[in-house]
Short mmCIF file of C-alpha atoms in Angstrom, two decimals:
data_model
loop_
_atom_site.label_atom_id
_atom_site.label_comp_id
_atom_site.label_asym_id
_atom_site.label_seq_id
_atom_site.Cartn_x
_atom_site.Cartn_y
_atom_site.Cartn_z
CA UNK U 10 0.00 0.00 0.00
CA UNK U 11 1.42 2.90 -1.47
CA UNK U 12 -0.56 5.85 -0.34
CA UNK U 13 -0.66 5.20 3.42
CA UNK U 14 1.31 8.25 5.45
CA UNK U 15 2.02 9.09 8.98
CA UNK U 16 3.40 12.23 10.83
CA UNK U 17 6.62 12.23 11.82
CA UNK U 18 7.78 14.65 14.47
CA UNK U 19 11.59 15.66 12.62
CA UNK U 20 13.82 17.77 14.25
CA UNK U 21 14.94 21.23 12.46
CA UNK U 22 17.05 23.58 13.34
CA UNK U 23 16.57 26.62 14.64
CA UNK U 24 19.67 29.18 14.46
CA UNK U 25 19.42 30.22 17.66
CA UNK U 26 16.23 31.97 18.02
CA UNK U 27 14.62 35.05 16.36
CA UNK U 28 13.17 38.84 18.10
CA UNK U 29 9.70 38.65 18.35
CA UNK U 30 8.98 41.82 17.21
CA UNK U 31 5.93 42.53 14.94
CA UNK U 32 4.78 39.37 16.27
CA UNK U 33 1.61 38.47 18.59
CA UNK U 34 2.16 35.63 20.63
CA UNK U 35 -1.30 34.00 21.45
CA UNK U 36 -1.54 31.17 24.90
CA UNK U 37 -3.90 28.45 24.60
CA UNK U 38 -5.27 28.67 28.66
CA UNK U 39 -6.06 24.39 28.01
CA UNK U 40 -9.32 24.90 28.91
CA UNK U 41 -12.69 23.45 26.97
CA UNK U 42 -12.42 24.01 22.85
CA UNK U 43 -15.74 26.90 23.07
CA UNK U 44 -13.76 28.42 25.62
CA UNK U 45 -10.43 28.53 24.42
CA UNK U 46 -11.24 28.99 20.51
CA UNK U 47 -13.73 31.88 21.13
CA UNK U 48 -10.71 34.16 21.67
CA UNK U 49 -8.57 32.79 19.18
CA UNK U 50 -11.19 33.58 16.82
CA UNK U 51 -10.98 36.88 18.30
CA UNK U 52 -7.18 37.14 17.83
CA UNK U 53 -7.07 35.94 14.49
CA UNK U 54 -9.39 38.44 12.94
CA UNK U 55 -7.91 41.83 15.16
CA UNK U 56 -4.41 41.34 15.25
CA UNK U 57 -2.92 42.16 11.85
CA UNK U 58 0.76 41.17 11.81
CA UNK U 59 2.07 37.52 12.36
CA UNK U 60 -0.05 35.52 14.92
CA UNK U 61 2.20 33.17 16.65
CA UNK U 62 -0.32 30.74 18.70
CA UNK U 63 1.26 29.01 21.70
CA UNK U 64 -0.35 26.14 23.05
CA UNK U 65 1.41 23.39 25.89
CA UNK U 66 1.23 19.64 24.99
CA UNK U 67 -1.58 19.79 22.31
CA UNK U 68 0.64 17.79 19.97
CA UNK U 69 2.70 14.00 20.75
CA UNK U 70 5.84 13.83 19.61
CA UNK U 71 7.90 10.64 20.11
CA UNK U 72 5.12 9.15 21.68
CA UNK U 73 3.63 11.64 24.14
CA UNK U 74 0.71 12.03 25.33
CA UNK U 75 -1.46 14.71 24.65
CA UNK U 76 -2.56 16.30 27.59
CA UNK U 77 -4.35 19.77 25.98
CA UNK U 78 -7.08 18.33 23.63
CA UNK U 79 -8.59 22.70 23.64
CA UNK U 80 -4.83 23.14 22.25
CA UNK U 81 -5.24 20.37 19.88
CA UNK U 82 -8.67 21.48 18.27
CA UNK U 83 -7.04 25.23 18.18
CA UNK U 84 -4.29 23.61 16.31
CA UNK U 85 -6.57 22.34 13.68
CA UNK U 86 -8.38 25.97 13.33
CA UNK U 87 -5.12 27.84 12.81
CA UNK U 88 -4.34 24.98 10.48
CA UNK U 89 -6.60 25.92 7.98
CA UNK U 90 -5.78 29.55 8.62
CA UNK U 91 -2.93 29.00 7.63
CA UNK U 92 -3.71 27.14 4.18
CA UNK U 93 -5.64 30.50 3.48
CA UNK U 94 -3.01 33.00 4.78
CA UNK U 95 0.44 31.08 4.61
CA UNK U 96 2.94 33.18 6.51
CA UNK U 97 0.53 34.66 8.79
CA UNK U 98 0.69 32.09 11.31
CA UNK U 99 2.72 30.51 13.53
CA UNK U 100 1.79 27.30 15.26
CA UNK U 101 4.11 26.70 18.35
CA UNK U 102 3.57 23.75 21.16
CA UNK U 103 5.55 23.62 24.49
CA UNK U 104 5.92 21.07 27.07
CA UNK U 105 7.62 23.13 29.54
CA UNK U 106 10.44 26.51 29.39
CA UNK U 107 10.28 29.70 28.96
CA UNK U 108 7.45 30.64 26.24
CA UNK U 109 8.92 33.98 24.76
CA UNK U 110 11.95 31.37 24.08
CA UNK U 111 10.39 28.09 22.47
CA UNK U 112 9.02 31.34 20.16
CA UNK U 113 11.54 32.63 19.17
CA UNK U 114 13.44 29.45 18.50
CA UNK U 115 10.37 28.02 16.11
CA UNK U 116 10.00 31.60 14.23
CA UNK U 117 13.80 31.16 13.29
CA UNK U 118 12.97 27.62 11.98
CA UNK U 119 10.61 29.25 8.93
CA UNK U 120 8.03 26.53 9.39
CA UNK U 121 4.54 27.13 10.50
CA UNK U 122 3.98 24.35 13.01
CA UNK U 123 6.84 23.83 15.65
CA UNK U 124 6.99 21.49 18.51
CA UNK U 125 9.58 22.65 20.91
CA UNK U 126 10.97 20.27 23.37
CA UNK U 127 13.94 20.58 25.78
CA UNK U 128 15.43 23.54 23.40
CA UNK U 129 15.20 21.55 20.03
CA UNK U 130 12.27 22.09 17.95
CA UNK U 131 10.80 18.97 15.57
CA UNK U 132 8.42 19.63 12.67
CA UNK U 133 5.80 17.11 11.44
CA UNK U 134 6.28 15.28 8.07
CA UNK U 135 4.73 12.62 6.14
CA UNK U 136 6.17 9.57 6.07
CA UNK U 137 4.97 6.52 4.17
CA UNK U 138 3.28 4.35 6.90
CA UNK U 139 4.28 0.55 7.81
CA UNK U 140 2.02 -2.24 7.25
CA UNK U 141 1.92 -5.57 8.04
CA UNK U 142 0.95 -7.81 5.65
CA UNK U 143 -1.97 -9.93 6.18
CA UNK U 144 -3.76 -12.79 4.76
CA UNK U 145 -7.71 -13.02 4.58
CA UNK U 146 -9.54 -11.80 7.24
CA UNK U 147 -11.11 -15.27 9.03
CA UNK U 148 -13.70 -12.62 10.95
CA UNK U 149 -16.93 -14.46 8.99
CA UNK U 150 -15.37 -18.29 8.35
CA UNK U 151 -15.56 -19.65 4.90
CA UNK U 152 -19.10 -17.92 3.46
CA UNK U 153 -20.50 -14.45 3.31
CA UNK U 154 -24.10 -13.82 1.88
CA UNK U 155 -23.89 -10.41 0.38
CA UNK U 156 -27.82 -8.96 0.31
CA UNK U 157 -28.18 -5.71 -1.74
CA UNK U 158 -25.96 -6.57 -4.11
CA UNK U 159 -27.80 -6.09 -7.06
CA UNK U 160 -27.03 -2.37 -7.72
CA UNK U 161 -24.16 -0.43 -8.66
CA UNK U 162 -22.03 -0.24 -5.83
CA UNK U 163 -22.88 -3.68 -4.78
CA UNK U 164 -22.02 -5.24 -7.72
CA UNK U 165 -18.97 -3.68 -7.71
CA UNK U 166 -18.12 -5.03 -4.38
CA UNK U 167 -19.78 -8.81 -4.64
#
């Protein structure tokens, strides 16, 4: 299978940090999603420069858990803000450190979603995903009546 991917957490780096000036720095509070994408929303539509949104543990890399789903679901708004606005903003998650920091060292990676951890910052790429090879499933034995098959997508499928 060819065209199964999975994100891979890759580490970049990130010359040292860059100013953050010009540049709004947004903090998820890890709330409940109404409550903590309501200002978001807000954000996104007064600030007018570069929107760097800063949430803590709303992504897993290496295996983590994720521990701010309200991060995670703002994560997936700014997404698609950014597909509409690319260079706008700046998606930027933190376990732990000094926020103003793990900022400036994603902005001086150029990529628009950072994960900083410990002082190195990892970016997510596709990878092509692993799968086992299986024989046929023995879920329903030897036979399988098939009822409905008689139209278009079921005789495609019987």
């Amino acid at each position: 299978m060819d065209s199964l991917f999975q994100v891979e957490w890759t580490p970049v780096a990130s010359g040292g940090g860059a100013a953050l000036d010009g540049v709004n720095v947004w903090r998820a509070d890890g709330g409940q999603v109404p409550s903590a994408l309501h200002p978001l929303l807000g954000a996104m539509q007064v600030e007018s420069g570069r929107l760097a949104v800063v949430t803590r543990g709303a992504v897993s890399v290496a295996g983590e858990d994720v521990t701010d789903l309200a991060g995670a679901a703002a994560w997936g708004l700014v997404r698609s803000a950014q597909s509409e606005d690319p260079g706008r903003f700046v998606l930027v998650d933190v376990v732990d450190g000094e926020v103003e920091a793990a900022v400036g060292l994603a902005l001086a990676t150029g990529e628009p979603q950072v994960a900083v951890r410990g002082g190195r910052c990892f970016v997510p790429r596709l990878k092509a995903a692993v799968v086992a090879e299986s024989g046929p499933s023995s879920v329903f034995g030897e036979s399988v009546l098939i009822t409905g098959a008689s139209g278009a997508l079921g005789g495609l499928v019987a």
